[in-house]
Amino acid sequence: METTLVIGDSGHLKDWSQIDWKSVTKNVKNLRKRIYRATQNGQWNQVRSLTKLILRSFDNLILSVRKVTQLNQGKRTAGVDKEVIKTPEQRVKLVQEMEEFTLWKVKPTRRVYIPKANGKQRPLGIPTIKDRVAQSIVKNALEPIWEAQFEANSYGFRVGRSCHDAIEQCFLRLQKGRDTWVLDADISGFFDNITHEAILKSIVHFPARNLIKQWLKAGYLDKGKLHETNSGTPQGGLISPLLANIGLHGLETFLKQFRRKHKCGKQTDRYGFVRYADDFIVTATCQEDIEKIQPKIEQWLSQRGLQLNQEKTRIVHISEGINFLGFNLRQYNGKLLIKPQKEKVQNFLQEIRDWLKQNKTVKQETVIVQLNPKLRGFGNYYRHAVSKEVFSYIEHQMWITLWLWAKRRHPNKGKHWTANRYFKIRGQGWEFACDVKDRRGQTKEIGLFNIAKIPIERHIKVKGRASPDDPTLTDYRTKRATKSGKTIWHKGSKYYQIAQNQRWKCPICGEHLNNGEAIETHHIVPVAEGGLDDIDNLQHLHKACHKAVHSGKRAVKAEA
């Protein structure tokens, strides 16, 4: 990108609530698909023209502002500019400023630290609000180019791909003794050490290459001191995961050059490979093949400034088991079983116990409201593995933990009193439940989510190199998202029927409900105006779309 290029075209936005998000989303998606198709066909002049078009697109600008200020988890975290955008008026002002914003020099990131599971801290680099918006704009231009090139078994930080796809590919390689030896690899400080040259060399013809180079070289402020960044891509930036994938692109292709010839004359891949961001495993039929390939992989990584962590990288027979993405993969008498990793289960339970210890006096309904999303989320993550026994164990431990929590609150009361106060008979057992009043003052019963009742279902892996930017796979992506989305609500429930009636799409932005954004249920006729909880009066909307609807209604009332 030339240093004088201005992000966004003039759109003269005045009212955030009046944006037609369905049209905006469609326009950006169509541009991404055109870039993807042109890349597939090797039409590089057209790729460059379309890339410049999406970089200057006003729709891309306002969609990026929405993503940065409303959708991203770090929307409330400020960079060195100390600026956080919270209101529709501030978003309109940001769009107007970005229209005049010439990106001739980016600002350094602000260093913050978040705790890791092992007790250490992970450093994040938080860009300024304008740099985050610009990164989102550039990502929408760069991502479809690489989605057309990324390898089939790369699953991390890619739209429409998940940990479950990676685990299913592991199953395909390790089932029935197909591959029995595994290189369980760990890269030392990947995000801190990958060379900038490895990334920049791969995007040499991209119009915004110079801007990306500035983001990589911008440095970071830590405790008021500026530090240079001569390598690595900072965790915390919107474009960093994409750059990380670009930096590791090619490892699967490198391994595919090694072939195995069978007695029948047929040749197959000697190695299996699964990568999720910087975590990867390599599989083979014998230990000798794994031992031969490890130094070659180390040499390939060294060209990108990376090396394997020798303490954590190991060669192991699958009968001993490996942990990957929170799952334990192990053969038992020749049969591969994939279960939740024991440490993850114990950490999950301990997290809940710690929360209850810190909240000894909160209302029972608060406990249920806080714990239900945690239980449902944990269960949905592991519902595709051999988890039934683990789910029953968690359910039992939850009963014990909540019983002790209830007993501590009333040390002078008997067991029967405590049981009747905090538990209700449901089906064949006692469940943690209570009566609450809704906003109409009517009494209803809420209970703790029963994780043991989650059905176990086999996950269907995403096919090949399928990408949401591929215009030929629109129906495939929709069916896949719908199948996954059906786990959000119980089949047959009112909320499930609402989603079915909407054909699993958000009526405001036109996107699939299950696109990764939070979902809220909207009353078409507000409760304050007598609106009921009937199916005909309810809609499922993405959280940001829900806010847009209410913000628009407030604007109309103000004008009246």
mmCIF file of N, CA and C in Angstrom, residues 216-321:
data_model
loop_
_atom_site.group_PDB
_atom_site.id
_atom_site.type_symbol
_atom_site.label_atom_id
_atom_site.label_comp_id
_atom_site.label_asym_id
_atom_site.label_seq_id
_atom_site.Cartn_x
_atom_site.Cartn_y
_atom_site.Cartn_z
ATOM 1 N N LEU A 216 4.448 -4.917 12.032
ATOM 2 C CA LEU A 216 5.407 -5.874 12.569
ATOM 3 C C LEU A 216 6.567 -5.170 13.270
ATOM 4 N N LYS A 217 6.965 -4.015 12.750
ATOM 5 C CA LYS A 217 8.141 -3.301 13.261
ATOM 6 C C LYS A 217 7.793 -2.203 14.267
ATOM 7 N N ALA A 218 6.519 -2.036 14.596
ATOM 8 C CA ALA A 218 6.075 -0.872 15.383
ATOM 9 C C ALA A 218 6.638 -0.846 16.797
ATOM 10 N N GLY A 219 6.986 -2.010 17.360
ATOM 11 C CA GLY A 219 7.451 -2.049 18.744
ATOM 12 C C GLY A 219 6.291 -2.024 19.723
ATOM 13 N N TYR A 220 6.631 -2.031 21.022
ATOM 14 C CA TYR A 220 5.578 -2.007 22.042
ATOM 15 C C TYR A 220 6.034 -1.200 23.252
ATOM 16 N N LEU A 221 5.047 -0.621 23.940
ATOM 17 C CA LEU A 221 5.305 0.137 25.162
ATOM 18 C C LEU A 221 5.004 -0.735 26.366
ATOM 19 N N ASP A 222 5.990 -0.905 27.230
ATOM 20 C CA ASP A 222 5.808 -1.683 28.449
ATOM 21 C C ASP A 222 6.337 -0.857 29.616
ATOM 22 N N LYS A 223 5.421 -0.485 30.512
ATOM 23 C CA LYS A 223 5.759 0.345 31.669
ATOM 24 C C LYS A 223 6.426 1.646 31.244
ATOM 25 N N GLY A 224 5.905 2.224 30.163
ATOM 26 C CA GLY A 224 6.380 3.520 29.697
ATOM 27 C C GLY A 224 7.629 3.474 28.843
ATOM 28 N N LYS A 225 8.205 2.298 28.626
ATOM 29 C CA LYS A 225 9.432 2.176 27.846
ATOM 30 C C LYS A 225 9.141 1.536 26.501
ATOM 31 N N LEU A 226 9.689 2.122 25.425
ATOM 32 C CA LEU A 226 9.477 1.609 24.083
ATOM 33 C C LEU A 226 10.489 0.508 23.769
ATOM 34 N N HIS A 227 9.989 -0.628 23.314
ATOM 35 C CA HIS A 227 10.842 -1.750 22.935
ATOM 36 C C HIS A 227 10.689 -2.022 21.445
ATOM 37 N N GLU A 228 11.780 -2.303 20.776
ATOM 38 C CA GLU A 228 11.731 -2.616 19.351
ATOM 39 C C GLU A 228 11.250 -4.055 19.144
ATOM 40 N N THR A 229 10.656 -4.322 17.982
ATOM 41 C CA THR A 229 10.263 -5.688 17.614
ATOM 42 C C THR A 229 10.953 -6.028 16.295
ATOM 43 N N ASN A 230 12.024 -6.806 16.389
ATOM 44 C CA ASN A 230 12.783 -7.199 15.206
ATOM 45 C C ASN A 230 12.370 -8.567 14.685
ATOM 46 N N SER A 231 11.510 -9.245 15.433
ATOM 47 C CA SER A 231 10.980 -10.534 14.997
ATOM 48 C C SER A 231 9.637 -10.742 15.680
ATOM 49 N N GLY A 232 8.888 -11.724 15.191
ATOM 50 C CA GLY A 232 7.616 -12.076 15.816
ATOM 51 C C GLY A 232 6.450 -11.243 15.302
ATOM 52 N N THR A 233 5.268 -11.755 15.548
ATOM 53 C CA THR A 233 4.027 -11.038 15.242
ATOM 54 C C THR A 233 3.239 -10.919 16.544
ATOM 55 N N PRO A 234 2.915 -9.698 16.988
ATOM 56 C CA PRO A 234 2.353 -9.505 18.332
ATOM 57 C C PRO A 234 0.985 -10.138 18.501
ATOM 58 N N GLN A 235 0.836 -10.937 19.553
ATOM 59 C CA GLN A 235 -0.481 -11.477 19.895
ATOM 60 C C GLN A 235 -1.330 -10.326 20.438
ATOM 61 N N GLY A 236 -2.513 -10.197 19.922
ATOM 62 C CA GLY A 236 -3.387 -9.106 20.335
ATOM 63 C C GLY A 236 -3.898 -8.309 19.157
ATOM 64 N N GLY A 237 -3.180 -8.340 18.038
ATOM 65 C CA GLY A 237 -3.626 -7.659 16.829
ATOM 66 C C GLY A 237 -4.570 -8.533 16.018
ATOM 67 N N LEU A 238 -5.524 -7.931 15.329
ATOM 68 C CA LEU A 238 -6.501 -8.700 14.569
ATOM 69 C C LEU A 238 -5.866 -9.481 13.429
ATOM 70 N N ILE A 239 -4.798 -8.941 12.873
ATOM 71 C CA ILE A 239 -4.200 -9.578 11.707
ATOM 72 C C ILE A 239 -3.115 -10.583 12.087
ATOM 73 N N SER A 240 -2.716 -10.615 13.350
ATOM 74 C CA SER A 240 -1.614 -11.474 13.794
ATOM 75 C C SER A 240 -1.859 -12.963 13.550
ATOM 76 N N PRO A 241 -3.054 -13.515 13.863
ATOM 77 C CA PRO A 241 -3.272 -14.942 13.594
ATOM 78 C C PRO A 241 -3.120 -15.294 12.117
ATOM 79 N N LEU A 242 -3.603 -14.425 11.233
ATOM 80 C CA LEU A 242 -3.463 -14.672 9.796
ATOM 81 C C LEU A 242 -1.993 -14.647 9.394
ATOM 82 N N LEU A 243 -1.235 -13.681 9.907
ATOM 83 C CA LEU A 243 0.194 -13.609 9.589
ATOM 84 C C LEU A 243 0.939 -14.835 10.116
ATOM 85 N N ALA A 244 0.497 -15.341 11.280
ATOM 86 C CA ALA A 244 1.119 -16.541 11.847
ATOM 87 C C ALA A 244 0.898 -17.739 10.923
ATOM 88 N N ASN A 245 -0.314 -17.878 10.401
ATOM 89 C CA ASN A 245 -0.599 -18.976 9.480
ATOM 90 C C ASN A 245 0.200 -18.848 8.187
ATOM 91 N N ILE A 246 0.361 -17.616 7.724
ATOM 92 C CA ILE A 246 1.162 -17.396 6.517
ATOM 93 C C ILE A 246 2.616 -17.798 6.771
ATOM 94 N N GLY A 247 3.110 -17.479 7.968
ATOM 95 C CA GLY A 247 4.499 -17.797 8.305
ATOM 96 C C GLY A 247 4.776 -19.288 8.367
ATOM 97 N N LEU A 248 3.769 -20.090 8.755
ATOM 98 C CA LEU A 248 3.964 -21.546 8.851
ATOM 99 C C LEU A 248 3.431 -22.301 7.634
ATOM 100 N N HIS A 249 2.911 -21.566 6.668
ATOM 101 C CA HIS A 249 2.389 -22.214 5.466
ATOM 102 C C HIS A 249 3.515 -22.932 4.712
ATOM 103 N N GLY A 250 3.227 -24.146 4.275
ATOM 104 C CA GLY A 250 4.201 -24.890 3.475
ATOM 105 C C GLY A 250 4.758 -26.121 4.149
ATOM 106 N N LEU A 251 4.536 -26.255 5.462
ATOM 107 C CA LEU A 251 5.096 -27.407 6.169
ATOM 108 C C LEU A 251 4.421 -28.710 5.728
ATOM 109 N N GLU A 252 3.128 -28.679 5.503
ATOM 110 C CA GLU A 252 2.438 -29.875 5.032
ATOM 111 C C GLU A 252 2.903 -30.261 3.632
ATOM 112 N N THR A 253 3.069 -29.271 2.764
ATOM 113 C CA THR A 253 3.569 -29.534 1.413
ATOM 114 C C THR A 253 4.973 -30.118 1.455
ATOM 115 N N PHE A 254 5.790 -29.610 2.366
ATOM 116 C CA PHE A 254 7.153 -30.131 2.546
ATOM 117 C C PHE A 254 7.125 -31.617 2.900
ATOM 118 N N LEU A 255 6.208 -32.010 3.788
ATOM 119 C CA LEU A 255 6.129 -33.406 4.213
ATOM 120 C C LEU A 255 5.563 -34.317 3.119
ATOM 121 N N LYS A 256 4.750 -33.755 2.241
ATOM 122 C CA LYS A 256 4.131 -34.575 1.192
ATOM 123 C C LYS A 256 5.121 -35.077 0.143
ATOM 124 N N GLN A 257 6.297 -34.484 0.100
ATOM 125 C CA GLN A 257 7.287 -34.953 -0.877
ATOM 126 C C GLN A 257 7.852 -36.321 -0.503
ATOM 127 N N PHE A 258 7.647 -36.717 0.748
ATOM 128 C CA PHE A 258 8.136 -38.025 1.201
ATOM 129 C C PHE A 258 7.008 -39.044 1.028
ATOM 130 N N ARG A 259 7.223 -40.017 0.121
ATOM 131 C CA ARG A 259 6.190 -40.963 -0.244
ATOM 132 C C ARG A 259 6.579 -42.387 0.162
ATOM 133 N N ARG A 260 5.555 -43.225 0.342
ATOM 134 C CA ARG A 260 5.766 -44.632 0.652
ATOM 135 C C ARG A 260 5.241 -45.464 -0.514
ATOM 136 N N LYS A 261 6.088 -46.371 -1.018
ATOM 137 C CA LYS A 261 5.693 -47.230 -2.124
ATOM 138 C C LYS A 261 5.296 -48.598 -1.597
ATOM 139 N N HIS A 262 4.100 -49.042 -1.956
ATOM 140 C CA HIS A 262 3.587 -50.328 -1.504
ATOM 141 C C HIS A 262 3.926 -51.433 -2.506
ATOM 142 N N LYS A 263 3.753 -52.678 -2.094
ATOM 143 C CA LYS A 263 4.082 -53.824 -2.949
ATOM 144 C C LYS A 263 3.281 -53.823 -4.244
ATOM 145 N N CYS A 264 2.056 -53.290 -4.179
ATOM 146 C CA CYS A 264 1.212 -53.255 -5.366
ATOM 147 C C CYS A 264 1.612 -52.148 -6.334
ATOM 148 N N GLY A 265 2.608 -51.345 -5.939
ATOM 149 C CA GLY A 265 3.068 -50.260 -6.794
ATOM 150 C C GLY A 265 2.438 -48.919 -6.467
ATOM 151 N N LYS A 266 1.400 -48.913 -5.621
ATOM 152 C CA LYS A 266 0.722 -47.671 -5.245
ATOM 153 C C LYS A 266 1.567 -46.867 -4.264
ATOM 154 N N GLN A 267 1.558 -45.549 -4.420
ATOM 155 C CA GLN A 267 2.307 -44.664 -3.518
ATOM 156 C C GLN A 267 1.334 -43.845 -2.666
ATOM 157 N N THR A 268 1.665 -43.699 -1.399
ATOM 158 C CA THR A 268 0.856 -42.890 -0.477
ATOM 159 C C THR A 268 1.776 -41.992 0.345
ATOM 160 N N ASP A 269 1.165 -41.012 1.030
ATOM 161 C CA ASP A 269 1.950 -40.113 1.892
ATOM 162 C C ASP A 269 2.579 -40.908 3.025
ATOM 163 N N ARG A 270 3.867 -40.693 3.224
ATOM 164 C CA ARG A 270 4.559 -41.393 4.306
ATOM 165 C C ARG A 270 4.152 -40.822 5.668
ATOM 166 N N TYR A 271 3.812 -39.517 5.679
ATOM 167 C CA TYR A 271 3.533 -38.850 6.956
ATOM 168 C C TYR A 271 2.122 -38.263 6.980
ATOM 169 N N GLY A 272 1.500 -38.365 8.136
ATOM 170 C CA GLY A 272 0.272 -37.633 8.400
ATOM 171 C C GLY A 272 0.634 -36.330 9.112
ATOM 172 N N PHE A 273 -0.160 -35.300 8.896
ATOM 173 C CA PHE A 273 0.174 -33.992 9.462
ATOM 174 C C PHE A 273 -1.107 -33.270 9.842
ATOM 175 N N VAL A 274 -1.130 -32.698 11.053
ATOM 176 C CA VAL A 274 -2.265 -31.902 11.533
ATOM 177 C C VAL A 274 -1.698 -30.688 12.256
ATOM 178 N N ARG A 275 -2.144 -29.497 11.828
ATOM 179 C CA ARG A 275 -1.647 -28.263 12.460
ATOM 180 C C ARG A 275 -2.814 -27.395 12.894
ATOM 181 N N TYR A 276 -2.733 -26.917 14.131
ATOM 182 C CA TYR A 276 -3.673 -25.924 14.635
ATOM 183 C C TYR A 276 -2.843 -24.737 15.114
ATOM 184 N N ALA A 277 -2.771 -23.687 14.265
ATOM 185 C CA ALA A 277 -1.893 -22.542 14.537
ATOM 186 C C ALA A 277 -0.447 -23.023 14.663
ATOM 187 N N ASP A 278 0.182 -22.837 15.835
ATOM 188 C CA ASP A 278 1.584 -23.253 15.988
ATOM 189 C C ASP A 278 1.710 -24.619 16.663
ATOM 190 N N ASP A 279 0.588 -25.281 16.933
ATOM 191 C CA ASP A 279 0.622 -26.640 17.488
ATOM 192 C C ASP A 279 0.446 -27.644 16.351
ATOM 193 N N PHE A 280 1.313 -28.633 16.267
ATOM 194 C CA PHE A 280 1.141 -29.633 15.217
ATOM 195 C C PHE A 280 1.688 -30.988 15.651
ATOM 196 N N ILE A 281 1.171 -32.030 14.979
ATOM 197 C CA ILE A 281 1.694 -33.375 15.174
ATOM 198 C C ILE A 281 1.987 -33.974 13.801
ATOM 199 N N VAL A 282 2.964 -34.874 13.763
ATOM 200 C CA VAL A 282 3.312 -35.619 12.552
ATOM 201 C C VAL A 282 3.202 -37.096 12.899
ATOM 202 N N THR A 283 2.532 -37.874 12.053
ATOM 203 C CA THR A 283 2.329 -39.298 12.335
ATOM 204 C C THR A 283 2.977 -40.146 11.245
ATOM 205 N N ALA A 284 3.330 -41.383 11.613
ATOM 206 C CA ALA A 284 3.921 -42.334 10.659
ATOM 207 C C ALA A 284 3.681 -43.748 11.170
ATOM 208 N N THR A 285 3.981 -44.732 10.317
ATOM 209 C CA THR A 285 3.728 -46.132 10.689
ATOM 210 C C THR A 285 4.831 -46.700 11.567
ATOM 211 N N CYS A 286 6.037 -46.101 11.534
ATOM 212 C CA CYS A 286 7.135 -46.663 12.313
ATOM 213 C C CYS A 286 7.965 -45.565 12.959
ATOM 214 N N GLN A 287 8.654 -45.916 14.011
ATOM 215 C CA GLN A 287 9.466 -44.963 14.763
ATOM 216 C C GLN A 287 10.609 -44.421 13.921
ATOM 217 N N GLU A 288 11.178 -45.269 13.066
ATOM 218 C CA GLU A 288 12.320 -44.861 12.245
ATOM 219 C C GLU A 288 11.960 -43.679 11.341
ATOM 220 N N ASP A 289 10.753 -43.718 10.748
ATOM 221 C CA ASP A 289 10.334 -42.616 9.874
ATOM 222 C C ASP A 289 10.226 -41.303 10.646
ATOM 223 N N ILE A 290 9.697 -41.366 11.866
ATOM 224 C CA ILE A 290 9.556 -40.153 12.686
ATOM 225 C C ILE A 290 10.929 -39.601 13.067
ATOM 226 N N GLU A 291 11.845 -40.487 13.438
ATOM 227 C CA GLU A 291 13.188 -40.050 13.824
ATOM 228 C C GLU A 291 13.928 -39.416 12.647
ATOM 229 N N LYS A 292 13.646 -39.886 11.435
ATOM 230 C CA LYS A 292 14.298 -39.320 10.249
ATOM 231 C C LYS A 292 13.759 -37.938 9.904
ATOM 232 N N ILE A 293 12.458 -37.749 10.116
ATOM 233 C CA ILE A 293 11.843 -36.495 9.679
ATOM 234 C C ILE A 293 12.046 -35.355 10.670
ATOM 235 N N GLN A 294 12.248 -35.655 11.952
ATOM 236 C CA GLN A 294 12.358 -34.577 12.938
ATOM 237 C C GLN A 294 13.466 -33.574 12.611
ATOM 238 N N PRO A 295 14.710 -34.008 12.309
ATOM 239 C CA PRO A 295 15.741 -33.016 11.987
ATOM 240 C C PRO A 295 15.423 -32.216 10.721
ATOM 241 N N LYS A 296 14.716 -32.818 9.775
ATOM 242 C CA LYS A 296 14.354 -32.099 8.552
ATOM 243 C C LYS A 296 13.310 -31.020 8.856
ATOM 244 N N ILE A 297 12.384 -31.335 9.766
ATOM 245 C CA ILE A 297 11.405 -30.330 10.186
ATOM 246 C C ILE A 297 12.102 -29.195 10.928
ATOM 247 N N GLU A 298 13.060 -29.547 11.778
ATOM 248 C CA GLU A 298 13.808 -28.522 12.518
ATOM 249 C C GLU A 298 14.558 -27.598 11.564
ATOM 250 N N GLN A 299 15.104 -28.156 10.494
ATOM 251 C CA GLN A 299 15.801 -27.337 9.500
ATOM 252 C C GLN A 299 14.817 -26.406 8.779
ATOM 253 N N TRP A 300 13.623 -26.933 8.440
ATOM 254 C CA TRP A 300 12.597 -26.122 7.777
ATOM 255 C C TRP A 300 12.168 -24.959 8.680
ATOM 256 N N LEU A 301 12.005 -25.236 9.969
ATOM 257 C CA LEU A 301 11.611 -24.194 10.914
ATOM 258 C C LEU A 301 12.709 -23.158 11.122
ATOM 259 N N SER A 302 13.961 -23.609 11.118
ATOM 260 C CA SER A 302 15.090 -22.701 11.362
ATOM 261 C C SER A 302 15.173 -21.605 10.298
ATOM 262 N N GLN A 303 14.708 -21.905 9.094
ATOM 263 C CA GLN A 303 14.708 -20.901 8.024
ATOM 264 C C GLN A 303 13.714 -19.783 8.307
ATOM 265 N N ARG A 304 12.849 -20.000 9.271
ATOM 266 C CA ARG A 304 11.851 -18.995 9.674
ATOM 267 C C ARG A 304 12.124 -18.473 11.076
ATOM 268 N N GLY A 305 13.326 -18.747 11.577
ATOM 269 C CA GLY A 305 13.721 -18.255 12.900
ATOM 270 C C GLY A 305 13.132 -19.037 14.045
ATOM 271 N N LEU A 306 12.662 -20.261 13.780
ATOM 272 C CA LEU A 306 11.971 -21.044 14.798
ATOM 273 C C LEU A 306 12.728 -22.312 15.142
ATOM 274 N N GLN A 307 12.460 -22.851 16.310
ATOM 275 C CA GLN A 307 13.030 -24.128 16.707
ATOM 276 C C GLN A 307 12.066 -24.869 17.624
ATOM 277 N N LEU A 308 12.196 -26.189 17.649
ATOM 278 C CA LEU A 308 11.348 -27.000 18.503
ATOM 279 C C LEU A 308 11.809 -26.909 19.951
ATOM 280 N N ASN A 309 10.859 -26.928 20.853
ATOM 281 C CA ASN A 309 11.161 -26.988 22.279
ATOM 282 C C ASN A 309 11.515 -28.437 22.612
ATOM 283 N N GLN A 310 12.802 -28.685 22.854
ATOM 284 C CA GLN A 310 13.268 -30.062 23.042
ATOM 285 C C GLN A 310 12.704 -30.708 24.300
ATOM 286 N N GLU A 311 12.330 -29.896 25.294
ATOM 287 C CA GLU A 311 11.774 -30.454 26.524
ATOM 288 C C GLU A 311 10.343 -30.947 26.334
ATOM 289 N N LYS A 312 9.595 -30.277 25.455
ATOM 290 C CA LYS A 312 8.185 -30.626 25.271
ATOM 291 C C LYS A 312 7.943 -31.465 24.023
ATOM 292 N N THR A 313 8.840 -31.410 23.056
ATOM 293 C CA THR A 313 8.686 -32.210 21.844
ATOM 294 C C THR A 313 9.115 -33.644 22.127
ATOM 295 N N ARG A 314 8.296 -34.600 21.709
ATOM 296 C CA ARG A 314 8.632 -35.992 21.986
ATOM 297 C C ARG A 314 8.121 -36.911 20.881
ATOM 298 N N ILE A 315 8.786 -38.041 20.758
ATOM 299 C CA ILE A 315 8.359 -39.099 19.853
ATOM 300 C C ILE A 315 7.710 -40.179 20.708
ATOM 301 N N VAL A 316 6.472 -40.544 20.392
ATOM 302 C CA VAL A 316 5.730 -41.430 21.273
ATOM 303 C C VAL A 316 4.880 -42.407 20.458
ATOM 304 N N HIS A 317 4.732 -43.614 20.976
ATOM 305 C CA HIS A 317 3.807 -44.572 20.378
ATOM 306 C C HIS A 317 2.405 -44.228 20.837
ATOM 307 N N ILE A 318 1.446 -44.356 19.943
ATOM 308 C CA ILE A 318 0.095 -43.910 20.261
ATOM 309 C C ILE A 318 -0.533 -44.727 21.392
ATOM 310 N N SER A 319 0.011 -45.892 21.693
ATOM 311 C CA SER A 319 -0.508 -46.672 22.823
ATOM 312 C C SER A 319 -0.190 -45.997 24.155
ATOM 313 N N GLU A 320 0.816 -45.105 24.162
ATOM 314 C CA GLU A 320 1.124 -44.329 25.371
ATOM 315 C C GLU A 320 0.228 -43.106 25.472
ATOM 316 N N GLY A 321 -0.271 -42.644 24.328
ATOM 317 C CA GLY A 321 -1.197 -41.515 24.319
ATOM 318 C C GLY A 321 -0.506 -40.169 24.190
#
